Tab-separated table of C-alpha atoms and ligand atoms in Angstrom:
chain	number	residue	atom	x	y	z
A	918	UNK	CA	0.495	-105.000	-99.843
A	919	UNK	CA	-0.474	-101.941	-97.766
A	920	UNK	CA	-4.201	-101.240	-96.715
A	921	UNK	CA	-5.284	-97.568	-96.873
A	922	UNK	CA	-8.497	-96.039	-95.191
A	923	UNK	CA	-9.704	-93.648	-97.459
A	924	UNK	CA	-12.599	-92.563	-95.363
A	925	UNK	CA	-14.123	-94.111	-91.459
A	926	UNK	CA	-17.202	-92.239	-91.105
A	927	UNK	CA	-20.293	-94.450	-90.978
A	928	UNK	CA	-23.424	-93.381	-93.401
A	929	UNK	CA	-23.215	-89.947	-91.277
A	930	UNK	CA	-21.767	-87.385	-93.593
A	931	UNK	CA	-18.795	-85.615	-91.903
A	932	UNK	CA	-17.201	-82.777	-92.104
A	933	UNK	CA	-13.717	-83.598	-91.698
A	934	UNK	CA	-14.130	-87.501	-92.865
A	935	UNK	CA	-15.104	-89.689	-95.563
A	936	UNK	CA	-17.826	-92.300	-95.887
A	937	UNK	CA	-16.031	-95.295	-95.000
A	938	UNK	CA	-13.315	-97.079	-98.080
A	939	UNK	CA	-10.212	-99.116	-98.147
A	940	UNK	CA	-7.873	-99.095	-101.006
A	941	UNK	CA	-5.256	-102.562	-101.030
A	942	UNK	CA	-2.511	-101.440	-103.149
A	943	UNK	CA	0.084	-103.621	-104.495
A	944	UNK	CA	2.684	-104.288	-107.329
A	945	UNK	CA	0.766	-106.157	-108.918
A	946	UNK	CA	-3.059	-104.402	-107.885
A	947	UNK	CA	-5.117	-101.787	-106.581
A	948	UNK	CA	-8.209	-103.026	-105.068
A	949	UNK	CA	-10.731	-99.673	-103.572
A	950	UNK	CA	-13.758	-101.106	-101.316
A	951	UNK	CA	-16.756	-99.694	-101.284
A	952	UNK	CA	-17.045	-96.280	-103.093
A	953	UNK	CA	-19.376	-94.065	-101.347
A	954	UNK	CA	-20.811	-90.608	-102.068
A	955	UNK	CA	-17.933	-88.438	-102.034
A	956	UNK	CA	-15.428	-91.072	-103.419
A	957	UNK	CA	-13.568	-89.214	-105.742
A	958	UNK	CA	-12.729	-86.307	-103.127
A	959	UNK	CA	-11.471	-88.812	-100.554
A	960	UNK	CA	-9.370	-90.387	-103.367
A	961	UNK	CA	-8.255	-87.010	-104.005
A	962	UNK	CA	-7.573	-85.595	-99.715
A	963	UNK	CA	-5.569	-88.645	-99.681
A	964	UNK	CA	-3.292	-88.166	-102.831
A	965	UNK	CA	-4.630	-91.436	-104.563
A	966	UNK	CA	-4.610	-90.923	-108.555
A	967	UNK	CA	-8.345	-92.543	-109.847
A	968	UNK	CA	-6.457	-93.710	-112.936
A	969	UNK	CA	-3.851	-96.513	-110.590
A	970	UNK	CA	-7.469	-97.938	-109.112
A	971	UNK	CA	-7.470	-101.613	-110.688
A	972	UNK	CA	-10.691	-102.567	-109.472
A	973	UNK	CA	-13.762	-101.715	-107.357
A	974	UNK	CA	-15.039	-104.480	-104.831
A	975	UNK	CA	-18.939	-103.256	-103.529
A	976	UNK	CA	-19.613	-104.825	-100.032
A	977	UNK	CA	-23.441	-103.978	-100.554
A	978	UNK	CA	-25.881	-100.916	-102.067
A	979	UNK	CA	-25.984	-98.654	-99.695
A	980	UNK	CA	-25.372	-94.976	-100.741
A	981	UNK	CA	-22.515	-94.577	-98.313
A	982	UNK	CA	-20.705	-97.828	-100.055
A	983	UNK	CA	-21.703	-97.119	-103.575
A	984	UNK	CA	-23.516	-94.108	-104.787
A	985	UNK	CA	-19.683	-92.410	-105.399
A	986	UNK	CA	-19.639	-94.809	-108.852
A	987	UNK	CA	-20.560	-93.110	-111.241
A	988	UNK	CA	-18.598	-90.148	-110.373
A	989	UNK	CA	-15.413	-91.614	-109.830
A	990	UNK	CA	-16.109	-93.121	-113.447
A	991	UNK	CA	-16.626	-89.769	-114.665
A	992	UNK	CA	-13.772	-88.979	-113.494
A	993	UNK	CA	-11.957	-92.046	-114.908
A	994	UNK	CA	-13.215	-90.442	-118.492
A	995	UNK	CA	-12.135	-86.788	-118.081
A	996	UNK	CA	-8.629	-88.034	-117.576
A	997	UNK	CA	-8.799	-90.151	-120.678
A	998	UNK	CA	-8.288	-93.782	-118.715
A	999	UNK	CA	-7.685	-96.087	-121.358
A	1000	UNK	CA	-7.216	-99.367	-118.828
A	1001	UNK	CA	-9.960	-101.091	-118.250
A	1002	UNK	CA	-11.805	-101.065	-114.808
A	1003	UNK	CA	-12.833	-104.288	-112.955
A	1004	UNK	CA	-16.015	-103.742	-110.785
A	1005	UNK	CA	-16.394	-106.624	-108.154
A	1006	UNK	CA	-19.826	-107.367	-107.731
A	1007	UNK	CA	-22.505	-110.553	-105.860
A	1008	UNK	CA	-24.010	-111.893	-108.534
A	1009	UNK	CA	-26.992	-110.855	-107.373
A	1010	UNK	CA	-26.587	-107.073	-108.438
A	1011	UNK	CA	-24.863	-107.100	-111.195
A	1012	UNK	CA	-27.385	-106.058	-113.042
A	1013	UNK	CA	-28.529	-103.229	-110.504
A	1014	UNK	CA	-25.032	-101.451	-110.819
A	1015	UNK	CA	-24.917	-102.072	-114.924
A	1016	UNK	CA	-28.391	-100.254	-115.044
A	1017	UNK	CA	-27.748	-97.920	-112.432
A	1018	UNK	CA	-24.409	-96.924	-114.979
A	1019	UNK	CA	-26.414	-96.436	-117.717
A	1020	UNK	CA	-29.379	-94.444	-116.265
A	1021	UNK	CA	-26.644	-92.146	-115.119
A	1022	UNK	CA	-25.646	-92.037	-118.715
A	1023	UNK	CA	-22.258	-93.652	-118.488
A	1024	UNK	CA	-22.665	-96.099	-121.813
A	1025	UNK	CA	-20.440	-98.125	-122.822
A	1026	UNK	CA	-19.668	-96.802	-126.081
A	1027	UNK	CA	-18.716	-93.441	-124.872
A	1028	UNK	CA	-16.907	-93.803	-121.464
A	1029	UNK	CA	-13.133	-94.597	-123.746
A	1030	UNK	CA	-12.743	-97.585	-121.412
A	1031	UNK	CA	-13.916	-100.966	-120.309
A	1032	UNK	CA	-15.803	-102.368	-117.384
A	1033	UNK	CA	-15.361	-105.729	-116.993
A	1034	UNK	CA	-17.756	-107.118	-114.099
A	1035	UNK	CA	-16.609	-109.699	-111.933
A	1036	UNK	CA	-19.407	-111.363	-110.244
A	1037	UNK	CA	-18.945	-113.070	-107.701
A	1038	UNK	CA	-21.112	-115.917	-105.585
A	1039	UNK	CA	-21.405	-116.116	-101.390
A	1040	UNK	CA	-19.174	-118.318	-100.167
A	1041	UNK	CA	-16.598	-118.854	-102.752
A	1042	UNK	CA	-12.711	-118.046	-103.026
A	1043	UNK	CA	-12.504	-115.376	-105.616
A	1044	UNK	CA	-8.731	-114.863	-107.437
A	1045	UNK	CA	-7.700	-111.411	-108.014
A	1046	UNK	CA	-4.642	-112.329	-109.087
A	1047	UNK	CA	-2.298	-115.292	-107.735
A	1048	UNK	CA	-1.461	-113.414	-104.451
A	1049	UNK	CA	-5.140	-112.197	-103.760
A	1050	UNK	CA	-8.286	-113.371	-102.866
A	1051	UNK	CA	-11.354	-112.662	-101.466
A	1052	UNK	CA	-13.911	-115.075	-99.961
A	1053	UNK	CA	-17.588	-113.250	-99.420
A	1054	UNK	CA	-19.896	-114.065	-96.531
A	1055	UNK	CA	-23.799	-112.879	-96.386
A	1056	UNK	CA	-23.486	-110.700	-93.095
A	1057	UNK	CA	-27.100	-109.977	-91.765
A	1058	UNK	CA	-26.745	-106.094	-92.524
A	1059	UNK	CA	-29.934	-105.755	-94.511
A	1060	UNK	CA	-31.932	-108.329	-93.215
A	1061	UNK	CA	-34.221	-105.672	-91.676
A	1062	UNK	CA	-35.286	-105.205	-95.383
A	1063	UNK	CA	-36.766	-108.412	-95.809
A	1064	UNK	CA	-40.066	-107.641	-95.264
A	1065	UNK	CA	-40.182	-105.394	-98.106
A	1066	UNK	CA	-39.033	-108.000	-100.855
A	1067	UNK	CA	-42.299	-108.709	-101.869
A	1068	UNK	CA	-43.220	-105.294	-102.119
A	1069	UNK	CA	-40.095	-104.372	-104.143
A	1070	UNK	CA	-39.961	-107.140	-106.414
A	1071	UNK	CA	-36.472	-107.002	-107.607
A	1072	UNK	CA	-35.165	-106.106	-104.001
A	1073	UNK	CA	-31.411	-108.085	-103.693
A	1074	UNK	CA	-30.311	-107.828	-100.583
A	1075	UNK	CA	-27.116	-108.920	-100.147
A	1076	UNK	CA	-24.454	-107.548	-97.853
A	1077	UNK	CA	-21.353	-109.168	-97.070
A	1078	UNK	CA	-18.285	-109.599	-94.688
A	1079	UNK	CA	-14.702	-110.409	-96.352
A	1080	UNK	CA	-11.681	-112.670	-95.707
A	1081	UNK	CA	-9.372	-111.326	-97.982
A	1082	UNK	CA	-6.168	-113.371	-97.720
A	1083	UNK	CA	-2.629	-112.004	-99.290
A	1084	UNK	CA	-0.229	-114.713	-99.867
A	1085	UNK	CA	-0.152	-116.493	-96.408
A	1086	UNK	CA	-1.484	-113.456	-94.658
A	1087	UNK	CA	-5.321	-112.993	-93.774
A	1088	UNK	CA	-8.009	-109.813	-93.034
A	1089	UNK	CA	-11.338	-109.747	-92.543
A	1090	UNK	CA	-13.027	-107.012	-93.182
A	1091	UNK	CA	-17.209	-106.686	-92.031
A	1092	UNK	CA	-18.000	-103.974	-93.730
A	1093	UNK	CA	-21.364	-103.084	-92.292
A	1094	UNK	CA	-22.947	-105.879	-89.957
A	1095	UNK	CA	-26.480	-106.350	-88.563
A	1096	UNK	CA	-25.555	-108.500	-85.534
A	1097	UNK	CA	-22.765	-109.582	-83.152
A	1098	UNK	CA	-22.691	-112.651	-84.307
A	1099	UNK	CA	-21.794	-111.420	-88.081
A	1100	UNK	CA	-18.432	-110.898	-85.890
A	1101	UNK	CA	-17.724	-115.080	-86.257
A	1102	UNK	CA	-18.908	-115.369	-89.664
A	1103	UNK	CA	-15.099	-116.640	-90.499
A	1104	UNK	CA	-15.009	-117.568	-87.421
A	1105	UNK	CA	-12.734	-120.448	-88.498
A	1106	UNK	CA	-9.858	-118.400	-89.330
A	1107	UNK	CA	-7.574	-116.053	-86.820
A	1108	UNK	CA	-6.954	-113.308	-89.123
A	1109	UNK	CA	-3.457	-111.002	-88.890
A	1110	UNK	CA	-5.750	-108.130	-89.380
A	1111	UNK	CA	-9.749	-107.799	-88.471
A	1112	UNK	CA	-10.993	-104.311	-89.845
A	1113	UNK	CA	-14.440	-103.809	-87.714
A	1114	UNK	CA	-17.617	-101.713	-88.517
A	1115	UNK	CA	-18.364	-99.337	-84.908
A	1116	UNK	CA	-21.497	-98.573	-86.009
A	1117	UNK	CA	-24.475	-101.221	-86.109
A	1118	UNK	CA	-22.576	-103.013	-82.531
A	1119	UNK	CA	-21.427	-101.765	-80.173
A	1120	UNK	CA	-17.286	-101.396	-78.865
A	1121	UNK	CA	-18.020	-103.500	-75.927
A	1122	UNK	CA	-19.827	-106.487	-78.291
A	1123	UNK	CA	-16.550	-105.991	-80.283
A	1124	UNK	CA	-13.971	-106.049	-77.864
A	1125	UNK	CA	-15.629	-109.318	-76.457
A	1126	UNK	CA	-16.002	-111.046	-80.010
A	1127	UNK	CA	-11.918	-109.947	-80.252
A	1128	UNK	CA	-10.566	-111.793	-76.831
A	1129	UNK	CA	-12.436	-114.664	-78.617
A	1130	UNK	CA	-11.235	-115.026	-82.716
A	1131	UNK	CA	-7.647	-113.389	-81.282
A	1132	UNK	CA	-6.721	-111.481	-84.449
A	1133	UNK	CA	-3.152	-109.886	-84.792
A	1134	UNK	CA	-4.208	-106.242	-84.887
A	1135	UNK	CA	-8.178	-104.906	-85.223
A	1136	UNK	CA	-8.568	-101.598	-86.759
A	1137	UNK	CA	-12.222	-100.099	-86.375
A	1138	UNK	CA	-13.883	-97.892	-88.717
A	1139	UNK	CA	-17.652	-96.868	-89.710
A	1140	UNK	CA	-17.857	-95.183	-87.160
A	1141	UNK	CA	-20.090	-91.189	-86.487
A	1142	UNK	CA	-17.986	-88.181	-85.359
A	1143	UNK	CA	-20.376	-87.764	-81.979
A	1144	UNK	CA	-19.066	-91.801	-81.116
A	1145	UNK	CA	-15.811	-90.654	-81.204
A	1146	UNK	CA	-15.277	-89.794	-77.470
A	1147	UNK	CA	-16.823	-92.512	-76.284
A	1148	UNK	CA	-15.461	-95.472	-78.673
A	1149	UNK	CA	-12.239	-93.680	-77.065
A	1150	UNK	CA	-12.623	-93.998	-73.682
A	1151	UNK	CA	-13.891	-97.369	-73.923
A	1152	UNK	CA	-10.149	-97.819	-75.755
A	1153	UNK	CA	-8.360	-96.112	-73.086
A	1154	UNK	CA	-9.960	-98.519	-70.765
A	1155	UNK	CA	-8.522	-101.559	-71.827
A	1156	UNK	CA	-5.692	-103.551	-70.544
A	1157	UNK	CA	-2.226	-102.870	-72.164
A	1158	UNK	CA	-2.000	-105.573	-74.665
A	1159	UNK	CA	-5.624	-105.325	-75.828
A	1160	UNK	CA	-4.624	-101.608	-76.294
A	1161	UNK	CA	-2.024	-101.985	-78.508
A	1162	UNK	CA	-3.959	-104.585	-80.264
A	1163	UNK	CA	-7.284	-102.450	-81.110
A	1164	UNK	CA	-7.118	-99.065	-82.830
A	1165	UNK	CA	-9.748	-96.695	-83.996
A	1166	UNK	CA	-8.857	-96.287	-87.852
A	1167	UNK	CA	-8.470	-92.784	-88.814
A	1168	UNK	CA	-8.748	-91.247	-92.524
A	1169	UNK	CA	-5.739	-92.023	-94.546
A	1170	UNK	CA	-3.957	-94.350	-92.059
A	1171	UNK	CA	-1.734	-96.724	-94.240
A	1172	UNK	CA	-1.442	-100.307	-92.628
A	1173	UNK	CA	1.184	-102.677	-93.979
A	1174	UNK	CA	-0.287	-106.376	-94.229
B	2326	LIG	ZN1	-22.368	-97.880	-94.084
């Protein structure tokens, strides 16, 4: 299994970088994360063919994540996919992304291939196939949106981190978090690889929570091009084993797991 980072820009759009995605590809599976505006051109800058994308896992709604959809799936049509495409989804917005599909006028009947939603709950192992998993924990990324629920009825808000675990081997992956604490949400397991957000805390916070869950490597991503100096120097300044242990992800580095 080999991780790729399709993009590492936060919700900043970039000139020279994509919205932040990860694409596991196996034998057996091709798992993208997150599919942000701009998807389909940073599947394309880094050589990835739409139709060997197995799945789609959404870590939460926001545009950078998830407004690329439906125009990777037009995509998927022009080149006549016939496989079908699994979209990984909480339960709780299933629905959003079906409607949200449809208003864009992607109906079933006419796309020439099947979606098959996988919804899944917080908090419980999910089988991709035998050899991967997924376990999803509600990170507190949106929780600055609560006090709009009422307001917004139909408001989910539901933003995970991920363990994703590959035979024997583990990564977590935050995705966007709201606090440092989202950090030790798996806090139970030392993972061989921990894939941090840069943007909502801060490199210090990180490198602190990372002397304590003592992953193998940590990769960060999410991050704006104006942090990239000093996310840098804050890198250079660190002793020589937590130096080769933390890197700052950049577009289309391949990782093997
Ligand atoms: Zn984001």
């Amino acid at each position: 299994m080999k991780i790729t980072f399709i993009g590492t820009s936060s919700g900043k759009a970039s000139l020279n970088r994509n919205h932040s995605s990860l694409l596991f590809t196996s034998e057996e599976y091709n798992l993208l994360v997150d599919a942000g505006d701009g998807i389909s051109r940073a599947l394309m800058s880094n050589g990835i063919n739409f139709e060997t994308i197995n799945g789609i896992l959404f870590t939460h709604l926001h545009p950078d994540h998830f407004s690329g959809l439906p125009t990777l799936i037009v995509q998927m049509k022009l080149m006549n996919r016939n496989e079908p495409l699994d979209i990984f989804i909480h339960e709780s917005l299933k629905a959003v992304v079906e409607e949200f599909l449809i208003r864009s006028y992607l109906l079933p009947e006419r796309k020439g291939f099947e979606i098959n939603y996988k919804s899944f709950a917080d908090d419980e192992r999910f089988m991709i196939t035998e050899e991967f998993s997924f376990l999803a924990r509600k990170n507190s990324h949106l929780g600055n949106l609560e006090k709009f629920k009422d307001k917004y009825l139909s408001l989910s808000l539901y933003s995970a981190s991920f363990l994703f675990e590959v035979g024997t081997k583990k990564v977590i992956y935050t995705s966007d978090i709201g606090t440092e604490e989202d950090l030790l949400l798996f806090g139970d397991y030392a993972p061989d690889i921990l894939i941090c957000e840069a943007t909502h805390i801060s490199p210090l916070a990180i490198i602190e929570k990372v002397i304590k869950i003592n992953p193998g490597k940590v990769y960060l991503t999410h991050y704006s091009d104006e942090d990239i100096s000093a996310i840098s120097e804050i890198l250079a300044s660190l002793s020589s084993d937590l130096k080769d242990k933390i890197k700052l992800a950049k577009d289309g580095l391949s990782v093997e797991i």
